[in-house]
Amino acid sequence: MAITGIKGFNDILPGEVEKWQRIEATARRVFEIYGFSEIRVPIMEKTELFSRSIGDATDIVEKEMYSFTDKGENRVTLRPEGTAGVMRSFIEQKLHVLDPVTKLYYMGPMFRYERPQKGRYRQFHQIGAEVVGVTNPRIDAQVLIMLCHFFQELGLTEPTLQINSLGCPECRPLYRAALKEYLEQRREELCDDCRRRMETNPLRALDCKVPGCGVATKDAPSVLDHLCQGCDDHFAAVRRHLDVTKTPYSVNHRMVRGLDYYTRTTFELVTGLLGSQSAVAAGGRYDGLIEELGGPKLPGIGFAMGVERVALLLSGEGFARVPDLFIAAHGEAAGDEAFRLMTLLQGEGFRVELDYEGKSLKSQMRRADKLGARFTLIIGEDELATGQGMLKAMADGSQVALPLAASPLAAALSCS
Ligand code: HAM
């Protein structure tokens, strides 16, 4: 019996992969405009890195990590997200010494043992960006503007931006206490998970998908009413910069994040088009994380998008690479000539296809059609004898006679 892949781990096949390449290329292009450089870090780290940064009481660390003991008795984990590894590297490589402001982006696979469904997989891919070293709220706005710029470049009107502030170690405990008190009064209406979370992580109750919990927390106190002056001013400044730059957003005071490292600004880009997997990208500020991981006291902010989810939003669009030219040949000598011309044109950067197996002309033309070639050229005995062929534009059927040589063909292919 053939061996199948692992549940929740997907193949990305030709036809689909072109969409991914476009997403990746757009991210690189846009992020580099804003001064970000790529960083590549390992996909496996010490387990402790993730439990310390993401937080022991989160779903990710409690139940979703691919962790194991390697042959040297080390506890290691396939990364469930990118920020922790990038910050580990930032600290270890002392990147702040090179520049007080560090802007990094990354892309690659992440692993979470979640229940797979549309838009949610066990191996999924993120493209993320992180800025270290800036406290000023202008950077929060800039990161959001860059993310919106990226989606605009892809021609997407979905997703839309939602922002919130989760406060800081000074004001969040007060909010937690107020929320806990509110939840205590509704203990009976909450699901078992939320009753347990009330002790460890009460904010998660706001995010619970169980309908009863949604009703019970409807009038829960808002984090935004509990911000200290510093956090309140910071959030107001972020909103002001978004307003001034005409960046559309809405404030969602119920937004909580599934990772514990966040402080102040948090955000999600959400869509109604992907069922329950509504977050296409998400992130926020993490001013205490670098110090928590043993690094210098430096603030950070960033986000990651789920590439599978972005690709689903682009799903109506075809990105398959079509050949510029299909050369159909009749006979062995014509096949050799077709091969020679193809090689010359490929050397000049044109996508050229032909038939390798000596099939009938009719079947070659069917394949040209199927591939969506922009032009076709038929080479048979006559063409070989005269050194001339007819280049046919498939869009309108128009034909032009050309010498069988690379430069006139290249000129004809590139001027349309
Ligand atoms: P996150 O919200 O856990 O944040 O994930 C970011 C994005 O990754 C989500 O919005 C979603 O699009 C995608 N994603 C997450 N899990 C899955 C899954 N199982 N299948 C498919 N896509 C998924 C983080 O990971 C933070 N590190 C973001 C960040 C960077 N915050 C600051 N810097």
GROMACS .gro file of N, CA, C and O in nm, residues 137 163 165 224 227 229-243 249 265:
model
   88
  137PRO      N    1   0.484   5.504   1.940
  137PRO     CA    2   0.368   5.442   1.874
  137PRO      C    3   0.368   5.459   1.722
  137PRO      O    4   0.292   5.392   1.652
  163ILE      N    5  -0.795   4.657   1.590
  163ILE     CA    6  -0.687   4.681   1.686
  163ILE      C    7  -0.741   4.686   1.829
  163ILE      O    8  -0.859   4.709   1.852
  165SER      N    9  -0.575   4.729   2.271
  165SER     CA   10  -0.457   4.740   2.356
  165SER      C   11  -0.477   4.646   2.474
  165SER      O   12  -0.587   4.641   2.530
  224LEU      N   13  -0.999   4.845   2.759
  224LEU     CA   14  -0.965   4.983   2.725
  224LEU      C   15  -1.005   5.081   2.835
  224LEU      O   16  -0.951   5.191   2.842
  227LEU      N   17  -0.686   5.089   3.108
  227LEU     CA   18  -0.546   5.118   3.072
  227LEU      C   19  -0.489   5.227   3.162
  227LEU      O   20  -0.559   5.322   3.198
  229GLN      N   21  -0.231   5.555   3.228
  229GLN     CA   22  -0.217   5.674   3.143
  229GLN      C   23  -0.122   5.648   3.025
  229GLN      O   24  -0.153   5.682   2.910
  230GLY      N   25  -0.009   5.583   3.054
  230GLY     CA   26   0.092   5.557   2.950
  230GLY      C   27   0.034   5.473   2.837
  230GLY      O   28   0.052   5.503   2.718
  231CYS      N   29  -0.037   5.367   2.872
  231CYS     CA   30  -0.094   5.277   2.770
  231CYS      C   31  -0.207   5.346   2.694
  231CYS      O   32  -0.222   5.326   2.573
  232ASP      N   33  -0.285   5.426   2.768
  232ASP     CA   34  -0.395   5.498   2.704
  232ASP      C   35  -0.341   5.597   2.601
  232ASP      O   36  -0.389   5.603   2.487
  233ASP      N   37  -0.239   5.671   2.639
  233ASP     CA   38  -0.178   5.769   2.547
  233ASP      C   39  -0.119   5.698   2.426
  233ASP      O   40  -0.132   5.744   2.312
  234HIS      N   41  -0.053   5.585   2.452
  234HIS     CA   42   0.010   5.510   2.343
  234HIS      C   43  -0.096   5.465   2.241
  234HIS      O   44  -0.081   5.485   2.120
  235PHE      N   45  -0.205   5.411   2.293
  235PHE     CA   46  -0.311   5.361   2.205
  235PHE      C   47  -0.376   5.477   2.127
  235PHE      O   48  -0.404   5.464   2.007
  236ALA      N   49  -0.394   5.589   2.195
  236ALA     CA   50  -0.453   5.706   2.127
  236ALA      C   51  -0.362   5.752   2.014
  236ALA      O   52  -0.408   5.787   1.905
  237ALA      N   53  -0.230   5.748   2.038
  237ALA     CA   54  -0.136   5.792   1.935
  237ALA      C   55  -0.137   5.696   1.816
  237ALA      O   56  -0.133   5.739   1.700
  238VAL      N   57  -0.146   5.566   1.843
  238VAL     CA   58  -0.152   5.469   1.732
  238VAL      C   59  -0.274   5.501   1.646
  238VAL      O   60  -0.265   5.510   1.522
  239ARG      N   61  -0.387   5.522   1.712
  239ARG     CA   62  -0.511   5.549   1.636
  239ARG      C   63  -0.498   5.678   1.557
  239ARG      O   64  -0.540   5.687   1.441
  240ARG      N   65  -0.434   5.779   1.620
  240ARG     CA   66  -0.419   5.908   1.551
  240ARG      C   67  -0.335   5.891   1.424
  240ARG      O   68  -0.371   5.941   1.317
  241HIS      N   69  -0.226   5.815   1.434
  241HIS     CA   70  -0.141   5.795   1.315
  241HIS      C   71  -0.215   5.717   1.206
  241HIS      O   72  -0.196   5.742   1.087
  242LEU      N   73  -0.299   5.625   1.248
  242LEU     CA   74  -0.376   5.549   1.148
  242LEU      C   75  -0.479   5.643   1.083
  242LEU      O   76  -0.501   5.637   0.962
  243ASP      N   77  -0.539   5.730   1.164
  243ASP     CA   78  -0.638   5.824   1.110
  243ASP      C   79  -0.572   5.920   1.010
  243ASP      O   80  -0.621   5.940   0.899
  249TYR      N   81  -0.949   5.102   1.003
  249TYR     CA   82  -0.938   5.004   1.112
  249TYR      C   83  -1.062   5.014   1.198
  249TYR      O   84  -1.138   5.111   1.189
  265THR      N   85  -0.039   4.750   2.220
  265THR     CA   86  -0.111   4.730   2.093
  265THR      C   87  -0.116   4.583   2.048
  265THR      O   88  -0.013   4.516   2.041
   0.00000   0.00000   0.00000
